[in-house]
Coordinates of C-alpha atoms in Angstrom, one line a residue:
M1 CA -27.1 -4.5 -4.6
K2 CA -23.0 -4.7 -5.7
H3 CA -21.3 -7.8 -5.6
I4 CA -17.9 -8.0 -5.4
T5 CA -15.7 -11.0 -6.0
L6 CA -11.8 -11.1 -4.9
N7 CA -9.4 -14.1 -5.5
I8 CA -6.7 -14.1 -2.7
I9 CA -3.6 -15.6 -3.0
Y10 CA -1.3 -16.3 -0.2
D11 CA 2.6 -17.7 -0.8
L12 CA 3.5 -19.3 2.0
Y13 CA 5.9 -22.4 2.8
H14 CA 5.5 -25.7 2.5
D15 CA 3.0 -27.5 4.8
P16 CA 2.3 -31.1 4.1
F17 CA -0.8 -31.2 6.1
V18 CA -3.2 -28.9 3.9
I19 CA -6.4 -29.8 4.0
K20 CA -7.8 -28.1 0.8
P21 CA -5.7 -28.2 -2.8
V22 CA -3.1 -25.7 -3.0
F23 CA -1.4 -25.0 -6.3
W24 CA 2.7 -24.7 -6.4
Y25 CA 4.9 -22.2 -8.3
R26 CA 8.2 -22.5 -7.9
N27 CA 8.6 -24.4 -4.7
I28 CA 6.0 -22.1 -2.9
K29 CA 2.7 -23.2 -1.8
T30 CA -0.1 -21.0 -3.1
I31 CA -3.5 -20.9 -1.1
I32 CA -6.4 -19.2 -2.8
M33 CA -9.5 -18.2 -0.9
T34 CA -12.5 -16.2 -2.5
I35 CA -14.2 -13.3 -0.9
N36 CA -17.7 -12.1 -1.8
I37 CA -18.3 -8.5 -0.7
Q38 CA -21.8 -7.5 -1.1
F39 CA -23.2 -4.2 -0.2
V40 CA -27.2 -4.4 0.4
N41 CA -29.1 -1.2 -0.7
L42 CA -25.7 0.8 0.0
D43 CA -23.0 1.9 -2.5
Y44 CA -19.9 0.6 -2.9
S45 CA -17.2 1.4 -0.9
D46 CA -13.3 0.9 -2.1
S47 CA -11.9 1.5 1.5
L48 CA -14.4 -0.5 3.4
A49 CA -13.6 -3.7 1.1
E50 CA -10.0 -3.2 1.4
F51 CA -10.4 -3.1 5.3
T52 CA -12.4 -6.3 5.3
T53 CA -10.1 -7.5 2.9
K54 CA -7.2 -6.8 4.8
K55 CA -8.8 -8.3 8.2
L56 CA -9.7 -11.5 6.3
N57 CA -6.5 -12.1 5.2
K58 CA -5.1 -12.1 8.9
L59 CA -7.5 -15.4 9.5
L60 CA -6.5 -16.9 6.3
E61 CA -2.7 -16.8 7.7
K62 CA -3.3 -18.3 10.9
Y63 CA -6.4 -20.6 9.6
E64 CA -5.2 -21.7 6.3
W65 CA -7.6 -24.3 5.8
L66 CA -10.3 -21.2 4.7
I67 CA -12.3 -21.7 1.5
S68 CA -14.4 -18.9 1.1
A69 CA -15.8 -15.9 2.8
D70 CA -19.2 -14.4 2.1
V71 CA -19.6 -10.5 3.4
F72 CA -22.8 -8.8 3.6
F73 CA -23.3 -5.0 4.5
K74 CA -26.4 -3.9 5.8
E75 CA -28.0 -0.6 6.7
E76 CA -30.7 -0.5 9.5
G77 CA -32.2 2.7 10.2
T78 CA -34.1 1.5 13.6
N79 CA -31.5 2.1 16.2
P80 CA -29.8 5.8 16.0
D81 CA -26.6 4.4 18.0
K82 CA -26.2 1.6 16.1
G83 CA -27.5 0.2 12.4
K84 CA -24.2 -0.8 10.6
I85 CA -24.4 -4.7 9.9
C86 CA -21.8 -6.7 9.2
N87 CA -22.8 -10.5 8.0
I88 CA -19.5 -12.7 7.6
K89 CA -19.9 -16.5 6.4
L90 CA -16.8 -18.7 6.2
G91 CA -16.5 -21.7 4.0
V92 CA -14.4 -24.4 6.1
P93 CA -14.5 -28.0 6.1
G94 CA -17.5 -29.4 7.9
P95 CA -20.2 -27.2 8.6
D96 CA -19.7 -23.4 7.5
V97 CA -18.9 -20.9 10.4
F98 CA -21.1 -17.4 10.4
A99 CA -21.3 -14.4 12.5
T100 CA -22.7 -10.8 12.6
S101 CA -22.6 -7.9 14.5
D102 CA -24.5 -4.3 14.6
E103 CA -22.3 -1.3 15.3
K104 CA -22.3 2.1 15.2
N105 CA -20.0 2.1 12.1
F106 CA -19.1 -0.7 9.7
E107 CA -15.2 -0.8 10.6
M108 CA -16.3 -1.6 14.1
A109 CA -18.6 -4.2 12.9
V110 CA -16.0 -5.8 10.9
K111 CA -13.7 -6.0 13.7
E112 CA -16.6 -7.4 16.3
T113 CA -17.6 -10.2 13.5
I114 CA -14.2 -11.0 12.8
S115 CA -13.1 -11.2 16.6
D116 CA -16.4 -13.6 16.8
L117 CA -15.3 -15.6 14.2
Q118 CA -11.7 -16.1 15.7
I119 CA -13.5 -17.7 18.6
Q120 CA -15.3 -20.4 16.5
L121 CA -12.5 -21.1 14.2
K122 CA -10.5 -21.3 17.6
K123 CA -12.7 -24.1 18.9
K124 CA -13.0 -25.7 15.4
K125 CA -9.5 -26.3 14.9
Q126 CA -9.5 -28.3 18.2
T127 CA -12.2 -30.5 16.7
F128 CA -9.9 -31.8 13.9
K129 CA -8.0 -35.0 14.2
T130 CA -4.1 -35.7 12.9
Y131 CA -3.6 -38.7 11.5

């Protein structure tokens, strides 16, 4: 099992209502989200890790209160049409958000998992209260 940790840093404009800690450098807010990518009984793939990181970056741009992401890639040989599994657990304030999908290739599994996460994050964002 290969374990990769990526620290993603974003430079965004001022926003006084940030839930997690941020760092300031030259009046630019920097948000850090840790992404852990694990390939379970698979060889490491740079292209798949980069693809997944780009998709998670888009989520962080929309929901800047994300703290971390744990991504697991697995392969099951029971079904020939499917069997490429992507599990993503997002660390957020409150209970974590989790989604999984089983598709015919890993890229489609990542897309489906992230779309499921977006639905959950949209619902979670509606529960936040502004004071």
